[in-house]
Amino acid sequence: AQSVTQPDIHITVSEGASLELRCNYSYGATPYLFWYVQSPGQGLQLLLKYFSGDTLVQGIKGFEAEFKRSQSSFNLRKPSVHWSDAAEYFCAVVPSGGTYKYIFGTGTRLKVLA
Amino acid sequence: SQTIHQWPATLVQPVGSPLSLECTVEGTSNPNLYWYRQAAGRGLQLLFYSVGIGQISSEVPQNLSASRPQDRQFILSSKKLLLSDSGFYLCAWSAGDGLLAFFGQGTRLTVV
């Protein structure tokens, strides 16, 4: 079955430490890939997206993500985390072929220690 | 620029009461529209999407319905709320190719 998996429900890092949030998808063809961030009680904000081309994409707020076709992964990274990065992060895919449907992972809640 | 409005921000409703959540988009035409639900401790579940006026696709069987009476208006409804309908509801839109979604600020619904 088609799915998006974020294996880490919670992650805690110290401010200034590096961060990697994992995302794996299960689709026959390479989908379009996204990372969104949600602050408490708020909607979702797009961090970055991958459609094609360079497999390392840069986003807002210093985030980047790397698409690895062989691993069906699209992991989100940040070299140095700031306290304001504490939020919930969602990986999402739109299956190629024009279905218009965003499929989200279950999210990873990030806590940042001062 | 395009904006999406969703209201109300919070809502407390008794079991068995009706529901109507409204979402409108400005600054674009013929958007794809979506309703998602985020239950406590769970991810986002796609409930409905619409690619045009009167065209509604339901993703999961449930107690809710959706309507699109105008091009940029998307309404989520229920005739009788259940406790299990509690959650955070998000409206979203994307352009014709469906490749970039923008989200409203959400409605926190508590059914008591």
PDB file of C-alpha atoms in Angstrom, chain A residues 9 32 34 36 38 40-46 49 51 88 90 94-95 98-107 109, chain B residues 32 34 36 38 41-46 49 51 59 88 90 94-106 108:
ATOM      1  CA  ILE A   9       7.351  10.468  16.821  1.00  0.00           C
ATOM      2  CA  TYR A  32       6.574  14.894  -5.375  1.00  0.00           C
ATOM      3  CA  PHE A  34       7.433  18.096   0.741  1.00  0.00           C
ATOM      4  CA  TYR A  36       5.890  21.208   6.323  1.00  0.00           C
ATOM      5  CA  GLN A  38       3.381  23.283  12.247  1.00  0.00           C
ATOM      6  CA  PRO A  40       1.306  24.743  18.165  1.00  0.00           C
ATOM      7  CA  GLY A  41      -2.301  25.565  17.289  1.00  0.00           C
ATOM      8  CA  GLN A  42      -1.342  26.834  13.860  1.00  0.00           C
ATOM      9  CA  GLY A  43      -1.648  25.759  10.255  1.00  0.00           C
ATOM     10  CA  LEU A  44       1.144  24.245   8.211  1.00  0.00           C
ATOM     11  CA  GLN A  45       3.967  26.181   6.598  1.00  0.00           C
ATOM     12  CA  LEU A  46       5.922  24.810   3.664  1.00  0.00           C
ATOM     13  CA  LYS A  49       9.804  20.731  -1.805  1.00  0.00           C
ATOM     14  CA  PHE A  51       9.915  17.853  -7.782  1.00  0.00           C
ATOM     15  CA  GLU A  88       5.892  19.457  14.610  1.00  0.00           C
ATOM     16  CA  PHE A  90       5.361  16.667   8.546  1.00  0.00           C
ATOM     17  CA  VAL A  94       1.812  13.898  -3.918  1.00  0.00           C
ATOM     18  CA  PRO A  95       1.890  10.743  -6.012  1.00  0.00           C
ATOM     19  CA  GLY A  98      -1.900  13.998 -11.102  1.00  0.00           C
ATOM     20  CA  THR A  99      -4.011  12.724  -8.253  1.00  0.00           C
ATOM     21  CA  TYR A 100      -3.824  16.103  -6.440  1.00  0.00           C
ATOM     22  CA  LYS A 101      -3.882  14.375  -3.078  1.00  0.00           C
ATOM     23  CA  TYR A 102      -1.356  15.238  -0.416  1.00  0.00           C
ATOM     24  CA  ILE A 103      -0.540  12.257   1.762  1.00  0.00           C
ATOM     25  CA  PHE A 104       1.079  13.127   5.074  1.00  0.00           C
ATOM     26  CA  GLY A 105       3.229  11.204   7.470  1.00  0.00           C
ATOM     27  CA  THR A 106       2.225  11.080  11.123  1.00  0.00           C
ATOM     28  CA  GLY A 107       4.630  13.843  12.047  1.00  0.00           C
ATOM     29  CA  ARG A 109       7.495  16.553  17.247  1.00  0.00           C
TER      30      ARG A 109
ATOM     31  CA  ASN B  32      -8.116  22.486  -5.649  1.00  0.00           C
ATOM     32  CA  TYR B  34      -8.921  20.071   0.718  1.00  0.00           C
ATOM     33  CA  TYR B  36      -7.800  17.511   6.587  1.00  0.00           C
ATOM     34  CA  GLN B  38      -5.544  16.067  12.700  1.00  0.00           C
ATOM     35  CA  GLY B  41      -1.293  12.349  18.611  1.00  0.00           C
ATOM     36  CA  ARG B  42      -1.930  11.450  14.990  1.00  0.00           C
ATOM     37  CA  GLY B  43      -0.972  12.822  11.631  1.00  0.00           C
ATOM     38  CA  LEU B  44      -3.094  14.585   9.060  1.00  0.00           C
ATOM     39  CA  GLN B  45      -5.838  12.589   7.461  1.00  0.00           C
ATOM     40  CA  LEU B  46      -7.283  13.731   4.164  1.00  0.00           C
ATOM     41  CA  TYR B  49     -10.856  17.164  -1.784  1.00  0.00           C
ATOM     42  CA  VAL B  51     -11.147  19.995  -8.057  1.00  0.00           C
ATOM     43  CA  GLU B  59     -11.381   9.781   1.208  1.00  0.00           C
ATOM     44  CA  PHE B  88      -7.984  19.987  14.486  1.00  0.00           C
ATOM     45  CA  LEU B  90      -7.313  22.186   8.330  1.00  0.00           C
ATOM     46  CA  SER B  94      -3.469  24.142  -4.340  1.00  0.00           C
ATOM     47  CA  ALA B  95      -3.235  25.401  -7.893  1.00  0.00           C
ATOM     48  CA  GLY B  96      -4.382  23.367 -10.881  1.00  0.00           C
ATOM     49  CA  ASP B  97      -1.404  21.068 -10.977  1.00  0.00           C
ATOM     50  CA  GLY B  98      -1.954  20.217  -7.324  1.00  0.00           C
ATOM     51  CA  LEU B  99       1.720  20.388  -6.531  1.00  0.00           C
ATOM     52  CA  LEU B 100       1.884  23.055  -3.862  1.00  0.00           C
ATOM     53  CA  ALA B 101      -0.616  23.256  -1.030  1.00  0.00           C
ATOM     54  CA  PHE B 102      -1.219  26.205   1.253  1.00  0.00           C
ATOM     55  CA  PHE B 103      -2.971  25.738   4.542  1.00  0.00           C
ATOM     56  CA  GLY B 104      -5.372  27.756   6.632  1.00  0.00           C
ATOM     57  CA  GLN B 105      -4.779  28.329  10.326  1.00  0.00           C
ATOM     58  CA  GLY B 106      -7.081  25.512  11.345  1.00  0.00           C
ATOM     59  CA  ARG B 108      -9.900  23.304  16.878  1.00  0.00           C
TER      60      ARG B 108
END
